[in-house]
Amino acid sequence: GEAELRRRAEAGDAEAGWRLGEALMARGEEAEAVKWARWAAEEKAYTPAMWLLGMWYSEGKGVPQDELEGCKWMRRFHETSIEQGVNVEANKAMLVAFDAQISQLTGGAVPSGDGDGLEAALRRRAEAGDAEAGCELGEALMARGEEAEAVKWVRWAAEEKGSAAAMRLLGGWYM
């Protein structure tokens, strides 16, 4: 029960802190819920807690509604998942998408791919002949609406490099 979750969380168990946060939020104890979720996310790098905080900020649940702060927590979720080796390719594409959304929310232009970290690295790898990077770059570009540039990179990976993943992706876009 909740007493056991609290005992485990107080002993340093990140999953218990996250679950305790969820239970407390469901019961309306918002401040305590946010405290435990934030602890699991910040102190323990527990990705489900990062996601939960992102959702709570986006919805204004227990915290002031703040879409930008929600996006930052979601970005942190994807970044930490990559560092932990979890669904790396999918999380890379989502990371680029959240970067674009954060840029739009802060009044900046949508990132061009010049010097913005992951996308710039993907572009460099693709330009050096890496089909997987070309496919990932295409996914990231498509996620932010740059269809022509996305198709160019994925088509290159499929046709020039014989990438099965790029062929599947391209096929899906044309369906």
mmCIF file of C-alpha atoms in Angstrom:
data_model
loop_
_atom_site.group_PDB
_atom_site.id
_atom_site.type_symbol
_atom_site.label_atom_id
_atom_site.label_comp_id
_atom_site.label_asym_id
_atom_site.label_seq_id
_atom_site.Cartn_x
_atom_site.Cartn_y
_atom_site.Cartn_z
ATOM 1 C CA GLY A 1 0.000 0.000 0.000
ATOM 2 C CA GLU A 2 0.847 3.629 0.285
ATOM 3 C CA ALA A 3 2.692 3.226 3.600
ATOM 4 C CA GLU A 4 4.992 0.666 1.960
ATOM 5 C CA LEU A 5 5.553 2.986 -1.029
ATOM 6 C CA ARG A 6 6.436 5.833 1.330
ATOM 7 C CA ARG A 7 8.836 3.608 3.289
ATOM 8 C CA ARG A 8 10.555 2.469 0.075
ATOM 9 C CA ALA A 9 10.668 6.012 -1.347
ATOM 10 C CA GLU A 10 12.176 7.376 1.863
ATOM 11 C CA ALA A 11 14.798 4.622 1.574
ATOM 12 C CA GLY A 12 15.748 5.910 -1.897
ATOM 13 C CA ASP A 13 13.604 3.774 -4.249
ATOM 14 C CA ALA A 14 12.874 5.976 -7.298
ATOM 15 C CA GLU A 15 10.038 3.796 -8.612
ATOM 16 C CA ALA A 16 8.343 3.929 -5.220
ATOM 17 C CA GLY A 17 8.697 7.735 -5.170
ATOM 18 C CA TRP A 18 7.110 7.957 -8.622
ATOM 19 C CA ARG A 19 4.255 5.605 -7.670
ATOM 20 C CA LEU A 20 3.745 7.484 -4.404
ATOM 21 C CA GLY A 21 3.531 10.726 -6.367
ATOM 22 C CA GLU A 22 0.861 9.230 -8.623
ATOM 23 C CA ALA A 23 -1.129 7.905 -5.651
ATOM 24 C CA LEU A 24 -0.960 11.222 -3.803
ATOM 25 C CA MET A 25 -2.022 13.174 -6.916
ATOM 26 C CA ALA A 26 -4.990 10.825 -7.405
ATOM 27 C CA ARG A 27 -6.004 11.599 -3.809
ATOM 28 C CA GLY A 28 -5.619 15.344 -4.299
ATOM 29 C CA GLU A 29 -2.455 15.838 -2.238
ATOM 30 C CA GLU A 30 -0.850 17.799 -5.052
ATOM 31 C CA ALA A 31 2.111 19.471 -3.323
ATOM 32 C CA GLU A 32 3.305 16.202 -1.770
ATOM 33 C CA ALA A 33 2.714 14.366 -5.068
ATOM 34 C CA VAL A 34 4.845 16.848 -7.016
ATOM 35 C CA LYS A 35 7.550 16.693 -4.329
ATOM 36 C CA TRP A 36 7.941 12.902 -4.761
ATOM 37 C CA ALA A 37 7.721 12.904 -8.557
ATOM 38 C CA ARG A 38 10.292 15.731 -8.757
ATOM 39 C CA TRP A 39 12.600 13.871 -6.356
ATOM 40 C CA ALA A 40 12.443 10.691 -8.483
ATOM 41 C CA ALA A 41 13.023 12.693 -11.680
ATOM 42 C CA GLU A 42 15.761 15.057 -10.485
ATOM 43 C CA GLU A 43 17.616 13.058 -7.851
ATOM 44 C CA LYS A 44 17.245 9.571 -9.326
ATOM 45 C CA ALA A 45 16.955 10.295 -13.100
ATOM 46 C CA TYR A 46 13.861 8.064 -13.119
ATOM 47 C CA THR A 47 12.363 8.555 -16.579
ATOM 48 C CA PRO A 48 8.718 7.677 -15.753
ATOM 49 C CA ALA A 49 8.783 10.492 -13.179
ATOM 50 C CA MET A 50 10.153 12.909 -15.799
ATOM 51 C CA TRP A 51 7.300 11.967 -18.124
ATOM 52 C CA LEU A 52 4.789 12.367 -15.291
ATOM 53 C CA LEU A 53 6.079 15.852 -14.433
ATOM 54 C CA GLY A 54 5.913 16.806 -18.105
ATOM 55 C CA MET A 55 2.288 15.710 -18.230
ATOM 56 C CA TRP A 56 1.427 17.505 -14.987
ATOM 57 C CA TYR A 57 2.971 20.770 -16.233
ATOM 58 C CA SER A 58 1.203 20.449 -19.582
ATOM 59 C CA GLU A 59 -2.125 19.833 -17.811
ATOM 60 C CA GLY A 60 -1.585 22.178 -14.858
ATOM 61 C CA LYS A 61 -1.977 19.306 -12.399
ATOM 62 C CA GLY A 62 -0.390 20.152 -9.034
ATOM 63 C CA VAL A 63 1.762 22.821 -10.686
ATOM 64 C CA PRO A 64 0.940 25.983 -12.650
ATOM 65 C CA GLN A 65 0.069 25.010 -16.230
ATOM 66 C CA ASP A 66 3.183 25.662 -18.317
ATOM 67 C CA GLU A 67 3.492 24.069 -21.746
ATOM 68 C CA LEU A 68 7.151 25.069 -22.052
ATOM 69 C CA GLU A 69 8.079 23.479 -18.709
ATOM 70 C CA GLY A 70 6.098 20.383 -19.728
ATOM 71 C CA CYS A 71 8.053 20.165 -22.985
ATOM 72 C CA LYS A 72 11.340 20.566 -21.130
ATOM 73 C CA TRP A 73 10.486 17.608 -18.881
ATOM 74 C CA MET A 74 9.423 15.522 -21.887
ATOM 75 C CA ARG A 75 12.691 16.435 -23.614
ATOM 76 C CA ARG A 76 14.614 15.410 -20.514
ATOM 77 C CA PHE A 77 12.720 12.077 -20.531
ATOM 78 C CA HIS A 78 13.838 11.365 -24.120
ATOM 79 C CA GLU A 79 17.408 12.570 -23.513
ATOM 80 C CA THR A 80 17.797 10.398 -20.403
ATOM 81 C CA SER A 81 16.249 7.405 -22.187
ATOM 82 C CA ILE A 82 18.899 7.775 -24.928
ATOM 83 C CA GLU A 83 21.658 7.962 -22.299
ATOM 84 C CA GLN A 84 20.256 4.781 -20.715
ATOM 85 C CA GLY A 85 20.168 3.021 -24.104
ATOM 86 C CA VAL A 86 16.372 2.694 -24.188
ATOM 87 C CA ASN A 87 14.650 2.836 -27.627
ATOM 88 C CA VAL A 88 17.508 5.046 -28.775
ATOM 89 C CA GLU A 89 16.393 5.700 -32.358
ATOM 90 C CA ALA A 90 12.791 6.569 -31.488
ATOM 91 C CA ASN A 91 13.920 8.753 -28.587
ATOM 92 C CA LYS A 92 16.402 10.603 -30.823
ATOM 93 C CA ALA A 93 13.610 11.514 -33.235
ATOM 94 C CA MET A 94 11.390 12.649 -30.364
ATOM 95 C CA LEU A 95 14.232 14.678 -28.863
ATOM 96 C CA VAL A 96 14.569 16.642 -32.103
ATOM 97 C CA ALA A 97 10.787 17.136 -32.220
ATOM 98 C CA PHE A 98 10.709 18.477 -28.643
ATOM 99 C CA ASP A 99 13.666 20.766 -29.413
ATOM 100 C CA ALA A 100 11.638 22.237 -32.279
ATOM 101 C CA GLN A 101 8.562 22.645 -30.075
ATOM 102 C CA ILE A 102 10.585 24.300 -27.302
ATOM 103 C CA SER A 103 12.137 26.650 -29.862
ATOM 104 C CA GLN A 104 8.680 27.633 -31.120
ATOM 105 C CA LEU A 105 7.359 28.148 -27.567
ATOM 106 C CA THR A 106 10.295 30.404 -26.689
ATOM 107 C CA GLY A 107 9.759 32.544 -29.795
ATOM 108 C CA GLY A 108 12.778 31.204 -31.658
ATOM 109 C CA ALA A 109 12.636 29.951 -35.189
ATOM 110 C CA VAL A 110 12.319 26.234 -35.727
ATOM 111 C CA PRO A 111 15.870 24.862 -35.542
ATOM 112 C CA SER A 112 17.510 24.689 -38.959
ATOM 113 C CA GLY A 113 19.800 21.830 -38.076
ATOM 114 C CA ASP A 114 22.838 24.110 -38.015
ATOM 115 C CA GLY A 115 24.616 23.563 -34.739
ATOM 116 C CA ASP A 116 21.598 22.354 -32.764
ATOM 117 C CA GLY A 117 23.155 19.244 -31.349
ATOM 118 C CA LEU A 118 21.644 15.903 -32.270
ATOM 119 C CA GLU A 119 20.222 16.951 -35.633
ATOM 120 C CA ALA A 120 23.494 18.547 -36.666
ATOM 121 C CA ALA A 121 25.320 15.349 -35.702
ATOM 122 C CA LEU A 122 22.834 13.246 -37.706
ATOM 123 C CA ARG A 123 23.296 15.529 -40.704
ATOM 124 C CA ARG A 124 27.102 15.229 -40.488
ATOM 125 C CA ARG A 125 26.881 11.420 -40.268
ATOM 126 C CA ALA A 126 24.397 11.241 -43.155
ATOM 127 C CA GLU A 127 26.555 13.500 -45.304
ATOM 128 C CA ALA A 128 29.456 11.141 -44.543
ATOM 129 C CA GLY A 129 27.427 8.238 -45.974
ATOM 130 C CA ASP A 130 25.710 6.788 -42.861
ATOM 131 C CA ALA A 131 22.343 5.426 -44.041
ATOM 132 C CA GLU A 132 20.986 4.980 -40.491
ATOM 133 C CA ALA A 133 21.713 8.647 -39.740
ATOM 134 C CA GLY A 134 20.027 9.669 -43.010
ATOM 135 C CA CYS A 135 16.942 7.721 -42.010
ATOM 136 C CA GLU A 136 16.901 9.247 -38.495
ATOM 137 C CA LEU A 137 17.457 12.732 -39.910
ATOM 138 C CA GLY A 138 14.539 12.186 -42.284
ATOM 139 C CA GLU A 139 12.297 11.116 -39.394
ATOM 140 C CA ALA A 140 13.250 14.182 -37.373
ATOM 141 C CA LEU A 141 12.667 16.521 -40.314
ATOM 142 C CA MET A 142 9.284 14.915 -41.062
ATOM 143 C CA ALA A 143 8.291 15.242 -37.390
ATOM 144 C CA ARG A 144 8.660 18.981 -37.669
ATOM 145 C CA GLY A 145 7.003 19.290 -41.068
ATOM 146 C CA GLU A 146 9.973 19.595 -43.438
ATOM 147 C CA GLU A 147 8.584 16.952 -45.791
ATOM 148 C CA ALA A 148 10.698 17.626 -48.899
ATOM 149 C CA GLU A 149 14.004 17.567 -47.008
ATOM 150 C CA ALA A 150 12.869 14.521 -45.001
ATOM 151 C CA VAL A 151 11.944 12.541 -48.116
ATOM 152 C CA LYS A 152 15.263 13.516 -49.758
ATOM 153 C CA TRP A 153 17.302 11.955 -46.919
ATOM 154 C CA VAL A 154 15.165 8.853 -46.461
ATOM 155 C CA ARG A 155 15.000 8.222 -50.223
ATOM 156 C CA TRP A 156 18.815 8.552 -50.355
ATOM 157 C CA ALA A 157 19.190 6.001 -47.522
ATOM 158 C CA ALA A 158 16.743 3.635 -49.262
ATOM 159 C CA GLU A 159 17.908 3.959 -52.871
ATOM 160 C CA GLU A 160 21.629 4.695 -52.567
ATOM 161 C CA LYS A 161 22.420 2.703 -49.441
ATOM 162 C CA GLY A 162 19.790 -0.057 -49.595
ATOM 163 C CA SER A 163 18.518 0.652 -46.062
ATOM 164 C CA ALA A 164 15.527 -1.585 -45.300
ATOM 165 C CA ALA A 165 14.484 0.741 -42.451
ATOM 166 C CA ALA A 166 14.456 3.695 -44.846
ATOM 167 C CA MET A 167 12.458 1.693 -47.384
ATOM 168 C CA ARG A 168 9.848 0.841 -44.725
ATOM 169 C CA LEU A 169 9.683 4.452 -43.564
ATOM 170 C CA LEU A 170 9.367 5.809 -47.099
ATOM 171 C CA GLY A 171 6.710 3.244 -47.893
ATOM 172 C CA GLY A 172 4.758 4.265 -44.806
ATOM 173 C CA TRP A 173 4.872 7.929 -45.790
ATOM 174 C CA TYR A 174 3.497 7.165 -49.230
ATOM 175 C CA MET A 175 0.655 4.968 -47.959
#
